Amino acid sequence: MKTPFHVMLIPTLGCPSRCRYCWSSDVNSPRMSIDTIKDVVAWMKDLKDNQVTFTFHGGEPLLAGADFYREALPLLAEGLPHLDPAFAIQTNLWLMTPEIADVLAEYNIPVGSSIDGPKEINDLQRGEGYFDKTLKGYKIAREQGLDVRFICTFTSESVERKEDIFRFFLDNGLTLKLHPALPSLKASEPEKYALAPEKFGELLVYLLDMALEHFGEIEIMNINDLCRCVFTRHGNVCTFADCMGSTFAIGPDGSIYPCYRFVGMPEWVMGNVADKPSIEELMSSGAGRKMLAFKDYVDKNCGGCAHIRYCRGGCPYNAIAPSGGEICGVDPHCPAYKRIFDEINDRLNTEMFEAPAVDMYAFSSKRKKKSGPGVMSLIQDMAFNRF
C-alpha cells in the first residue's frame, strides 16, 4: 500500500493567538513569498509521481492574506497536474473573511481549526476571547460552503473534564478530532501541559465507548482512524506510518524540514526548494538520517509488538522531543497506543469470532434481541462514507 505524499506549506510561524501550550508560534517569523511557491512547483515537477496533498499550516496561515492564496493555489494546481494536488488548511479562523473563504471554496479546501471544548475550558487554555473569535470565523467559512472540522487539544488539565468536552462536541453537532498536548523541542517547560500516556490511553478508550454509545450522532476521527489501522493492518495517518520520505514541510524561506513541527529550527533543515533536492539528498541530510535512524530503532526494538505493522513506533517528533533530539526511544504515548489497539483488537475478535451462531429457527417468533453497534459498525460506517 503506497504511503500518500504530503507537503505542508508554512506561510509564516506568526500567529495572533497566544495559546498556553503552543510551541509553534514565532512573532518574528517572515512571510512566504509567491516566488517560494514557484520554487515548490519547480522542485516537485519530477520529484514524485503519486498524488500529493498540500496542507497550509503555521503559525497562522491566514496571515498570508487572500492575494497569496489567490495566486498560490492555481500555481500549485495547474503547475503540478500530474500529481493531482489536493489541498487543506489548518487555521484558528480569526482572520477568515468572505474573500479568503471564496478563494478556498473555489478549490474545495477542507478547513481544520481548533476548539478545546466549551468556552470556559477553551479560553483557559487558548486565551480569553479565542472561542468567540474562532466561532465568528467558523460562521463566515460555513456561509461560504466550506467544510470545517475542529481539533481538540487535551492537556494534563483539560483531560479531567473529558465528559464536558465530549458533550460540547456532541451537542453542537461537531466532528471531534483529538490531539494530546505534546512536549516541545522549543519550549522552556516542555512537560507542563503534556498529556500523560496513561491518561491518554484512558481518554481513547472513553472516546471509543462514546463513539459506540452515540453511533450515528458524532464522528470521532481518531477512533475511526485507529479502528481502520487495526482492521487493515496498515497505518492510515501520519502518527502511525513511516512518514520518512513521504512527508515534508516547507518553511517561509523555502527550507525543507521532516515535518511542520521542526520548522524554524536550523538543525532540522534538510535542504531548500530553490535547490531542487532529490528525496535521496533530503534523506541523506543530518535531519534525514535522524529520521531514518528512528525507523531503524523501531524495527529493532518493536519487532515483537503485535501492533508494529500499523503503529511503527508512533510519531518520530514525539519520540525525540523529550530527549532533545536524540533517538533513544519510541513515541512516549506508546502505552496509550497499545491500550487502545489492544482494546479494539479484543472487541473485534469478540464480535467476529464469539458472536452467537445463526439461529436455525430464523423465522421463529422468538427473535433475539439485537445487540448495540460494535467496532465493526464503525468500520462499515467508514467504508460507506456515512459522515
mmCIF file of C-alpha atoms in Angstrom:
data_model
loop_
_atom_site.group_PDB
_atom_site.id
_atom_site.type_symbol
_atom_site.label_atom_id
_atom_site.label_comp_id
_atom_site.label_asym_id
_atom_site.label_seq_id
_atom_site.Cartn_x
_atom_site.Cartn_y
_atom_site.Cartn_z
ATOM 1 C CA MET A 1 0.000 0.000 0.000
ATOM 2 C CA LYS A 2 1.556 3.288 -1.163
ATOM 3 C CA THR A 3 2.004 5.971 1.504
ATOM 4 C CA PRO A 4 0.408 9.262 0.392
ATOM 5 C CA PHE A 5 2.770 12.137 -0.385
ATOM 6 C CA HIS A 6 2.177 15.106 1.926
ATOM 7 C CA VAL A 7 3.757 18.555 1.760
ATOM 8 C CA MET A 8 2.996 21.085 4.500
ATOM 9 C CA LEU A 9 3.400 24.712 3.440
ATOM 10 C CA ILE A 10 4.112 27.120 6.301
ATOM 11 C CA PRO A 11 3.465 30.682 5.054
ATOM 12 C CA THR A 12 4.560 32.053 8.447
ATOM 13 C CA LEU A 13 5.162 30.937 12.019
ATOM 14 C CA GLY A 14 3.486 34.110 13.256
ATOM 15 C CA CYS A 15 0.118 33.796 14.974
ATOM 16 C CA PRO A 16 -2.242 36.337 16.586
ATOM 17 C CA SER A 17 -3.306 33.961 19.356
ATOM 18 C CA ARG A 18 -1.223 33.027 22.396
ATOM 19 C CA CYS A 19 -2.254 29.529 23.432
ATOM 20 C CA ARG A 20 -0.691 28.491 26.730
ATOM 21 C CA TYR A 21 0.691 25.193 25.470
ATOM 22 C CA CYS A 22 1.643 26.284 21.928
ATOM 23 C CA TRP A 23 5.205 25.746 20.722
ATOM 24 C CA SER A 24 4.965 26.645 17.028
ATOM 25 C CA SER A 25 4.385 30.416 17.048
ATOM 26 C CA ASP A 26 7.133 32.938 16.305
ATOM 27 C CA VAL A 27 6.251 36.645 16.198
ATOM 28 C CA ASN A 28 9.467 37.409 14.269
ATOM 29 C CA SER A 29 8.760 34.893 11.524
ATOM 30 C CA PRO A 30 8.998 36.069 7.899
ATOM 31 C CA ARG A 31 6.198 35.528 5.351
ATOM 32 C CA MET A 32 6.404 33.112 2.460
ATOM 33 C CA SER A 33 6.627 34.761 -0.964
ATOM 34 C CA ILE A 34 4.978 33.677 -4.189
ATOM 35 C CA ASP A 35 8.477 33.089 -5.565
ATOM 36 C CA THR A 36 8.857 30.320 -2.964
ATOM 37 C CA ILE A 37 5.604 28.749 -4.186
ATOM 38 C CA LYS A 38 7.038 28.839 -7.726
ATOM 39 C CA ASP A 39 10.162 27.117 -6.392
ATOM 40 C CA VAL A 40 7.962 24.446 -4.787
ATOM 41 C CA VAL A 41 6.313 23.768 -8.150
ATOM 42 C CA ALA A 42 9.658 23.564 -9.957
ATOM 43 C CA TRP A 43 11.074 21.286 -7.239
ATOM 44 C CA MET A 44 8.141 18.871 -7.347
ATOM 45 C CA LYS A 45 7.722 18.558 -11.127
ATOM 46 C CA ASP A 46 9.944 15.473 -11.287
ATOM 47 C CA LEU A 47 10.143 14.591 -7.599
ATOM 48 C CA LYS A 48 7.215 12.179 -7.234
ATOM 49 C CA ASP A 49 4.631 10.518 -9.421
ATOM 50 C CA ASN A 50 1.894 9.839 -6.862
ATOM 51 C CA GLN A 51 -0.902 12.130 -5.706
ATOM 52 C CA VAL A 52 0.106 14.929 -3.334
ATOM 53 C CA THR A 53 -1.738 16.794 -0.595
ATOM 54 C CA PHE A 54 -0.645 20.328 0.274
ATOM 55 C CA THR A 55 -1.615 21.480 3.765
ATOM 56 C CA PHE A 56 -1.210 25.143 4.629
ATOM 57 C CA HIS A 57 -0.157 25.243 8.270
ATOM 58 C CA GLY A 58 1.565 27.555 10.701
ATOM 59 C CA GLY A 59 1.704 29.566 12.903
ATOM 60 C CA GLU A 60 -1.400 31.082 11.360
ATOM 61 C CA PRO A 61 -1.538 30.576 7.578
ATOM 62 C CA LEU A 62 -4.300 33.157 7.013
ATOM 63 C CA LEU A 63 -1.773 35.863 7.882
ATOM 64 C CA ALA A 64 -0.564 35.361 4.294
ATOM 65 C CA GLY A 65 -3.760 37.044 3.078
ATOM 66 C CA ALA A 66 -6.263 36.457 0.292
ATOM 67 C CA ASP A 67 -3.938 37.611 -2.503
ATOM 68 C CA PHE A 68 -1.349 34.996 -1.534
ATOM 69 C CA TYR A 69 -3.853 32.145 -1.857
ATOM 70 C CA ARG A 70 -5.426 33.626 -4.972
ATOM 71 C CA GLU A 71 -2.020 33.331 -6.652
ATOM 72 C CA ALA A 72 -0.533 30.286 -4.889
ATOM 73 C CA LEU A 73 -3.398 27.833 -5.396
ATOM 74 C CA PRO A 74 -3.545 27.987 -9.215
ATOM 75 C CA LEU A 75 0.258 27.859 -9.387
ATOM 76 C CA LEU A 76 0.231 24.571 -7.447
ATOM 77 C CA ALA A 77 -2.874 23.086 -9.072
ATOM 78 C CA GLU A 78 -2.034 23.977 -12.656
ATOM 79 C CA GLY A 79 1.724 23.600 -12.319
ATOM 80 C CA LEU A 80 1.532 20.033 -10.987
ATOM 81 C CA PRO A 81 -1.459 18.442 -12.756
ATOM 82 C CA HIS A 82 0.255 15.034 -12.935
ATOM 83 C CA LEU A 83 0.242 14.928 -9.107
ATOM 84 C CA ASP A 84 -3.489 15.697 -8.899
ATOM 85 C CA PRO A 85 -2.945 18.106 -5.963
ATOM 86 C CA ALA A 86 -5.409 18.189 -3.082
ATOM 87 C CA PHE A 87 -5.395 20.970 -0.508
ATOM 88 C CA ALA A 88 -6.163 21.520 3.160
ATOM 89 C CA ILE A 89 -5.600 24.307 5.652
ATOM 90 C CA GLN A 90 -5.211 24.443 9.441
ATOM 91 C CA THR A 91 -6.216 27.813 10.904
ATOM 92 C CA ASN A 92 -7.675 29.320 14.063
ATOM 93 C CA LEU A 93 -10.141 31.170 11.745
ATOM 94 C CA TRP A 94 -9.651 34.566 13.395
ATOM 95 C CA LEU A 95 -8.651 36.149 10.073
ATOM 96 C CA MET A 96 -11.254 34.374 7.943
ATOM 97 C CA THR A 97 -13.083 36.753 5.616
ATOM 98 C CA PRO A 98 -15.659 36.142 2.879
ATOM 99 C CA GLU A 99 -12.913 36.994 0.368
ATOM 100 C CA ILE A 100 -10.498 34.341 1.672
ATOM 101 C CA ALA A 101 -13.337 31.849 2.085
ATOM 102 C CA ASP A 102 -14.328 32.304 -1.562
ATOM 103 C CA VAL A 103 -10.761 31.598 -2.700
ATOM 104 C CA LEU A 104 -10.590 28.428 -0.581
ATOM 105 C CA ALA A 105 -14.057 27.311 -1.682
ATOM 106 C CA GLU A 106 -13.032 27.506 -5.341
ATOM 107 C CA TYR A 107 -10.597 24.660 -4.650
ATOM 108 C CA ASN A 108 -12.890 22.768 -2.242
ATOM 109 C CA ILE A 109 -10.360 23.113 0.551
ATOM 110 C CA PRO A 110 -11.374 21.487 3.851
ATOM 111 C CA VAL A 111 -10.615 23.628 6.868
ATOM 112 C CA GLY A 112 -9.163 22.345 10.097
ATOM 113 C CA SER A 113 -9.430 24.566 13.140
ATOM 114 C CA SER A 114 -9.074 24.231 16.901
ATOM 115 C CA ILE A 115 -11.572 24.376 19.739
ATOM 116 C CA ASP A 116 -10.763 22.730 23.068
ATOM 117 C CA GLY A 117 -14.353 22.355 24.259
ATOM 118 C CA PRO A 118 -16.782 24.733 25.995
ATOM 119 C CA LYS A 119 -15.832 28.410 26.119
ATOM 120 C CA GLU A 120 -14.544 28.383 29.689
ATOM 121 C CA ILE A 121 -12.267 25.385 29.079
ATOM 122 C CA ASN A 122 -11.119 26.581 25.669
ATOM 123 C CA ASP A 123 -10.289 30.140 26.719
ATOM 124 C CA LEU A 124 -8.499 28.966 29.839
ATOM 125 C CA GLN A 125 -6.075 27.054 27.584
ATOM 126 C CA ARG A 126 -6.047 29.230 24.473
ATOM 127 C CA GLY A 127 -6.576 32.726 25.865
ATOM 128 C CA GLU A 128 -9.545 34.953 26.608
ATOM 129 C CA GLY A 129 -11.594 35.757 23.519
ATOM 130 C CA TYR A 130 -10.290 32.835 21.466
ATOM 131 C CA PHE A 131 -13.588 30.940 21.458
ATOM 132 C CA ASP A 132 -15.683 33.852 20.169
ATOM 133 C CA LYS A 133 -13.145 34.877 17.514
ATOM 134 C CA THR A 134 -12.884 31.326 16.186
ATOM 135 C CA LEU A 135 -16.653 30.817 16.062
ATOM 136 C CA LYS A 136 -17.023 34.118 14.208
ATOM 137 C CA GLY A 137 -14.596 32.851 11.565
ATOM 138 C CA TYR A 138 -16.334 29.476 11.569
ATOM 139 C CA LYS A 139 -19.638 31.142 10.703
ATOM 140 C CA ILE A 140 -18.061 33.002 7.773
ATOM 141 C CA ALA A 141 -16.429 29.820 6.473
ATOM 142 C CA ARG A 142 -19.652 27.830 6.704
ATOM 143 C CA GLU A 143 -21.636 30.593 4.991
ATOM 144 C CA GLN A 144 -19.282 30.259 2.025
ATOM 145 C CA GLY A 145 -19.808 26.480 1.967
ATOM 146 C CA LEU A 146 -16.501 25.408 3.488
ATOM 147 C CA ASP A 147 -16.264 22.149 5.430
ATOM 148 C CA VAL A 148 -14.794 22.947 8.867
ATOM 149 C CA ARG A 149 -13.666 20.402 11.441
ATOM 150 C CA PHE A 150 -12.112 21.041 14.824
ATOM 151 C CA ILE A 151 -9.096 19.577 16.557
ATOM 152 C CA CYS A 152 -9.493 19.454 20.334
ATOM 153 C CA THR A 153 -6.236 19.515 22.294
ATOM 154 C CA PHE A 154 -6.390 17.663 25.584
ATOM 155 C CA THR A 155 -3.858 18.821 28.161
ATOM 156 C CA SER A 156 -2.931 17.435 31.557
ATOM 157 C CA GLU A 157 -5.585 19.803 32.946
ATOM 158 C CA SER A 158 -8.474 19.579 30.483
ATOM 159 C CA VAL A 159 -8.471 15.763 30.309
ATOM 160 C CA GLU A 160 -10.061 15.797 33.764
ATOM 161 C CA ARG A 161 -13.153 17.332 32.113
ATOM 162 C CA LYS A 162 -13.360 14.962 29.175
ATOM 163 C CA GLU A 163 -17.095 14.357 29.721
ATOM 164 C CA ASP A 164 -17.870 18.092 29.440
ATOM 165 C CA ILE A 165 -15.708 18.403 26.337
ATOM 166 C CA PHE A 166 -17.279 15.409 24.608
ATOM 167 C CA ARG A 167 -20.765 16.672 25.405
ATOM 168 C CA PHE A 168 -19.885 20.059 23.866
ATOM 169 C CA PHE A 169 -18.940 18.445 20.552
ATOM 170 C CA LEU A 170 -21.951 16.120 20.611
ATOM 171 C CA ASP A 171 -24.498 18.818 21.467
ATOM 172 C CA ASN A 172 -23.142 21.186 18.799
ATOM 173 C CA GLY A 173 -23.020 18.574 16.037
ATOM 174 C CA LEU A 174 -19.261 18.970 15.576
ATOM 175 C CA THR A 175 -16.799 16.358 14.386
ATOM 176 C CA LEU A 176 -14.197 15.671 17.071
ATOM 177 C CA LYS A 177 -10.531 15.114 16.318
ATOM 178 C CA LEU A 178 -8.465 14.938 19.460
ATOM 179 C CA HIS A 179 -4.851 15.919 19.880
ATOM 180 C CA PRO A 180 -2.806 15.265 23.016
ATOM 181 C CA ALA A 181 -0.707 18.211 24.198
ATOM 182 C CA LEU A 182 2.910 17.389 23.410
ATOM 183 C CA PRO A 183 6.296 18.254 24.850
ATOM 184 C CA SER A 184 8.315 20.510 22.544
ATOM 185 C CA LEU A 185 11.892 20.921 21.402
ATOM 186 C CA LYS A 186 11.270 24.681 21.558
ATOM 187 C CA ALA A 187 9.540 25.036 24.933
ATOM 188 C CA SER A 188 11.217 26.059 28.205
ATOM 189 C CA GLU A 189 8.789 23.841 30.155
ATOM 190 C CA PRO A 190 8.155 21.018 27.651
ATOM 191 C CA GLU A 191 6.215 18.760 30.009
ATOM 192 C CA LYS A 192 3.979 21.347 31.703
ATOM 193 C CA TYR A 193 0.806 20.715 29.694
ATOM 194 C CA ALA A 194 1.755 17.398 28.071
ATOM 195 C CA LEU A 195 -0.872 14.680 28.407
ATOM 196 C CA ALA A 196 0.467 11.671 30.309
ATOM 197 C CA PRO A 197 0.350 8.353 28.365
ATOM 198 C CA GLU A 198 -1.856 6.611 30.937
ATOM 199 C CA LYS A 199 -4.347 9.498 30.827
ATOM 200 C CA PHE A 200 -4.258 9.485 27.045
ATOM 201 C CA GLY A 201 -4.982 5.753 26.990
ATOM 202 C CA GLU A 202 -7.956 6.203 29.316
ATOM 203 C CA LEU A 203 -9.202 9.038 27.110
ATOM 204 C CA LEU A 204 -9.009 6.932 23.943
ATOM 205 C CA VAL A 205 -10.947 4.048 25.497
ATOM 206 C CA TYR A 206 -13.532 6.514 26.831
ATOM 207 C CA LEU A 207 -13.970 8.022 23.360
ATOM 208 C CA LEU A 208 -14.270 4.561 21.800
ATOM 209 C CA ASP A 209 -17.111 3.870 24.225
ATOM 210 C CA MET A 210 -18.696 7.217 23.373
ATOM 211 C CA ALA A 211 -18.361 6.606 19.626
ATOM 212 C CA LEU A 212 -20.302 3.359 20.022
ATOM 213 C CA GLU A 213 -22.827 4.703 22.524
ATOM 214 C CA HIS A 214 -23.595 7.643 20.216
ATOM 215 C CA PHE A 215 -23.120 5.787 16.944
ATOM 216 C CA GLY A 216 -24.521 7.825 14.056
ATOM 217 C CA GLU A 217 -24.627 11.007 16.142
ATOM 218 C CA ILE A 218 -20.967 12.071 16.118
ATOM 219 C CA GLU A 219 -17.767 11.306 14.233
ATOM 220 C CA ILE A 220 -14.638 10.923 16.350
ATOM 221 C CA MET A 221 -11.933 10.933 13.708
ATOM 222 C CA ASN A 222 -9.144 9.446 15.823
ATOM 223 C CA ILE A 223 -11.260 6.457 16.841
ATOM 224 C CA ASN A 224 -12.169 5.843 13.209
ATOM 225 C CA ASP A 225 -8.501 6.034 12.190
ATOM 226 C CA LEU A 226 -7.432 3.658 14.956
ATOM 227 C CA CYS A 227 -10.111 1.121 14.047
ATOM 228 C CA ARG A 228 -9.093 1.300 10.398
ATOM 229 C CA CYS A 229 -5.428 0.742 11.348
ATOM 230 C CA VAL A 230 -6.282 -2.451 13.198
ATOM 231 C CA PHE A 231 -8.668 -3.751 10.557
ATOM 232 C CA THR A 232 -6.415 -3.068 7.551
ATOM 233 C CA ARG A 233 -3.170 -3.812 9.439
ATOM 234 C CA HIS A 234 -1.763 -0.609 7.952
ATOM 235 C CA GLY A 235 -1.110 2.860 9.385
ATOM 236 C CA ASN A 236 -3.549 5.354 7.908
ATOM 237 C CA VAL A 237 -2.439 8.675 9.423
ATOM 238 C CA CYS A 238 0.999 10.200 9.896
ATOM 239 C CA THR A 239 1.298 9.191 13.555
ATOM 240 C CA PHE A 240 1.055 5.530 12.566
ATOM 241 C CA ALA A 241 3.043 5.298 9.343
ATOM 242 C CA ASP A 242 6.582 5.506 8.050
ATOM 243 C CA CYS A 243 6.356 9.162 7.058
ATOM 244 C CA MET A 244 10.065 9.429 6.248
ATOM 245 C CA GLY A 245 10.491 10.383 2.614
ATOM 246 C CA SER A 246 6.775 10.904 2.033
ATOM 247 C CA THR A 247 6.089 13.907 4.288
ATOM 248 C CA PHE A 248 7.916 17.228 4.255
ATOM 249 C CA ALA A 249 7.302 20.773 5.455
ATOM 250 C CA ILE A 250 8.355 23.933 3.648
ATOM 251 C CA GLY A 251 9.172 26.899 5.859
ATOM 252 C CA PRO A 252 8.553 30.556 4.913
ATOM 253 C CA ASP A 253 12.031 30.873 3.343
ATOM 254 C CA GLY A 254 11.766 27.638 1.332
ATOM 255 C CA SER A 255 13.713 25.497 3.791
ATOM 256 C CA ILE A 256 12.623 21.854 3.824
ATOM 257 C CA TYR A 257 12.001 20.020 7.101
ATOM 258 C CA PRO A 258 10.788 16.492 8.014
ATOM 259 C CA CYS A 259 7.527 17.919 9.449
ATOM 260 C CA TYR A 260 5.939 21.252 10.345
ATOM 261 C CA ARG A 261 6.834 20.660 13.991
ATOM 262 C CA PHE A 262 10.516 21.194 13.147
ATOM 263 C CA VAL A 263 10.056 24.400 11.125
ATOM 264 C CA GLY A 264 12.210 27.267 12.384
ATOM 265 C CA MET A 265 14.920 25.025 13.881
ATOM 266 C CA PRO A 266 18.071 25.294 11.701
ATOM 267 C CA GLU A 267 19.445 21.940 12.826
ATOM 268 C CA TRP A 268 16.433 20.235 11.224
ATOM 269 C CA VAL A 269 16.745 21.836 7.791
ATOM 270 C CA MET A 270 17.099 19.147 5.107
ATOM 271 C CA GLY A 271 17.545 21.443 2.099
ATOM 272 C CA ASN A 272 15.803 24.246 0.237
ATOM 273 C CA VAL A 273 13.239 24.058 -2.564
ATOM 274 C CA ALA A 274 15.235 26.576 -4.609
ATOM 275 C CA ASP A 275 17.974 23.948 -4.941
ATOM 276 C CA LYS A 276 15.563 21.198 -6.125
ATOM 277 C CA PRO A 277 16.986 18.446 -3.907
ATOM 278 C CA SER A 278 16.044 14.829 -4.590
ATOM 279 C CA ILE A 279 14.386 12.645 -1.969
ATOM 280 C CA GLU A 280 17.682 10.804 -1.608
ATOM 281 C CA GLU A 281 19.543 14.058 -0.967
ATOM 282 C CA LEU A 282 16.987 15.130 1.625
ATOM 283 C CA MET A 283 17.158 11.829 3.458
ATOM 284 C CA SER A 284 20.972 11.900 3.442
ATOM 285 C CA SER A 285 20.978 15.243 5.285
ATOM 286 C CA GLY A 286 21.641 15.271 9.026
ATOM 287 C CA ALA A 287 17.929 15.636 9.773
ATOM 288 C CA GLY A 288 17.042 12.954 7.237
ATOM 289 C CA ARG A 289 19.498 10.491 8.729
ATOM 290 C CA LYS A 290 17.971 11.044 12.172
ATOM 291 C CA MET A 291 14.515 10.289 10.815
ATOM 292 C CA LEU A 292 15.763 7.086 9.201
ATOM 293 C CA ALA A 293 17.535 6.198 12.449
ATOM 294 C CA PHE A 294 14.169 6.338 14.191
ATOM 295 C CA LYS A 295 12.772 3.889 11.638
ATOM 296 C CA ASP A 296 15.689 1.519 12.278
ATOM 297 C CA TYR A 297 15.210 1.904 16.039
ATOM 298 C CA VAL A 298 11.558 0.892 15.709
ATOM 299 C CA ASP A 299 12.421 -2.150 13.579
ATOM 300 C CA LYS A 300 14.940 -3.281 16.184
ATOM 301 C CA ASN A 301 13.058 -2.508 19.394
ATOM 302 C CA CYS A 302 9.407 -3.002 18.455
ATOM 303 C CA GLY A 303 9.742 -6.173 16.406
ATOM 304 C CA GLY A 304 7.915 -8.252 18.998
ATOM 305 C CA CYS A 305 4.948 -5.895 19.318
ATOM 306 C CA ALA A 306 1.651 -7.117 17.877
ATOM 307 C CA HIS A 307 0.915 -3.631 16.563
ATOM 308 C CA ILE A 308 4.205 -2.796 14.819
ATOM 309 C CA ARG A 309 2.800 -3.072 11.289
ATOM 310 C CA TYR A 310 0.353 -0.232 11.752
ATOM 311 C CA CYS A 311 1.872 1.713 14.654
ATOM 312 C CA ARG A 312 5.519 1.999 13.573
ATOM 313 C CA GLY A 313 6.571 3.405 16.935
ATOM 314 C CA GLY A 314 4.225 6.376 16.738
ATOM 315 C CA CYS A 315 5.372 9.877 15.834
ATOM 316 C CA PRO A 316 9.153 10.462 15.422
ATOM 317 C CA TYR A 317 8.828 14.032 16.700
ATOM 318 C CA ASN A 318 7.063 12.832 19.844
ATOM 319 C CA ALA A 319 9.875 10.342 20.354
ATOM 320 C CA ILE A 320 12.750 12.807 20.088
ATOM 321 C CA ALA A 321 11.224 15.885 21.791
ATOM 322 C CA PRO A 322 11.663 14.582 25.369
ATOM 323 C CA SER A 323 15.276 13.571 24.627
ATOM 324 C CA GLY A 324 16.328 16.830 22.994
ATOM 325 C CA GLY A 325 16.601 15.297 19.541
ATOM 326 C CA GLU A 326 18.299 12.004 20.336
ATOM 327 C CA ILE A 327 16.960 8.653 19.111
ATOM 328 C CA CYS A 328 16.658 6.636 22.309
ATOM 329 C CA GLY A 329 13.013 5.630 22.458
ATOM 330 C CA VAL A 330 9.713 5.472 20.647
ATOM 331 C CA ASP A 331 6.744 7.825 20.942
ATOM 332 C CA PRO A 332 6.160 8.195 24.721
ATOM 333 C CA HIS A 333 2.456 7.678 24.065
ATOM 334 C CA CYS A 334 3.262 4.054 23.214
ATOM 335 C CA PRO A 335 1.394 2.734 26.319
ATOM 336 C CA ALA A 336 -1.710 4.670 25.215
ATOM 337 C CA TYR A 337 -1.488 3.300 21.677
ATOM 338 C CA LYS A 338 -1.067 -0.238 22.976
ATOM 339 C CA ARG A 339 -4.043 0.141 25.260
ATOM 340 C CA ILE A 340 -6.436 1.345 22.569
ATOM 341 C CA PHE A 341 -5.102 -1.049 19.908
ATOM 342 C CA ASP A 342 -5.490 -3.968 22.335
ATOM 343 C CA GLU A 343 -8.997 -2.780 23.179
ATOM 344 C CA ILE A 344 -10.022 -2.558 19.524
ATOM 345 C CA ASN A 345 -8.430 -5.922 18.729
ATOM 346 C CA ASP A 346 -10.184 -7.613 21.648
ATOM 347 C CA ARG A 347 -13.557 -6.163 20.718
ATOM 348 C CA LEU A 348 -13.118 -7.080 17.056
ATOM 349 C CA ASN A 349 -12.213 -10.653 17.966
ATOM 350 C CA THR A 350 -15.225 -10.901 20.233
ATOM 351 C CA GLU A 351 -17.529 -9.533 17.552
ATOM 352 C CA MET A 352 -16.136 -11.690 14.750
ATOM 353 C CA PHE A 353 -15.389 -14.983 16.454
ATOM 354 C CA GLU A 354 -17.579 -15.169 19.532
ATOM 355 C CA ALA A 355 -20.831 -13.964 18.038
ATOM 356 C CA PRO A 356 -23.799 -16.325 18.540
ATOM 357 C CA ALA A 357 -24.314 -18.890 15.812
ATOM 358 C CA VAL A 358 -27.018 -18.152 13.260
ATOM 359 C CA ASP A 359 -30.398 -19.058 14.696
ATOM 360 C CA MET A 360 -31.677 -22.075 12.758
ATOM 361 C CA TYR A 361 -35.178 -21.001 13.646
ATOM 362 C CA ALA A 362 -34.736 -17.675 11.898
ATOM 363 C CA PHE A 363 -38.417 -17.375 11.169
ATOM 364 C CA SER A 364 -39.449 -18.169 14.700
ATOM 365 C CA SER A 365 -41.444 -15.566 16.567
ATOM 366 C CA LYS A 366 -38.801 -15.751 19.311
ATOM 367 C CA ARG A 367 -36.433 -13.142 17.953
ATOM 368 C CA LYS A 368 -33.138 -12.471 19.642
ATOM 369 C CA LYS A 369 -32.521 -9.007 20.996
ATOM 370 C CA LYS A 370 -30.333 -7.023 18.628
ATOM 371 C CA SER A 371 -27.021 -6.018 20.188
ATOM 372 C CA GLY A 372 -25.724 -2.464 20.015
ATOM 373 C CA PRO A 373 -23.152 -1.224 17.495
ATOM 374 C CA GLY A 374 -19.601 -2.503 17.817
ATOM 375 C CA VAL A 375 -16.214 -1.775 16.300
ATOM 376 C CA MET A 376 -17.264 -3.427 13.032
ATOM 377 C CA SER A 377 -20.135 -0.949 12.864
ATOM 378 C CA LEU A 378 -17.631 1.917 12.901
ATOM 379 C CA ILE A 379 -15.525 0.266 10.209
ATOM 380 C CA GLN A 380 -18.522 -0.441 7.992
ATOM 381 C CA ASP A 381 -19.737 3.102 8.547
ATOM 382 C CA MET A 382 -16.414 4.484 7.330
ATOM 383 C CA ALA A 383 -16.480 2.206 4.290
ATOM 384 C CA PHE A 384 -19.813 3.644 3.219
ATOM 385 C CA ASN A 385 -18.719 7.258 3.915
ATOM 386 C CA ARG A 386 -21.574 7.876 6.253
ATOM 387 C CA PHE A 387 -20.168 11.102 7.569
#
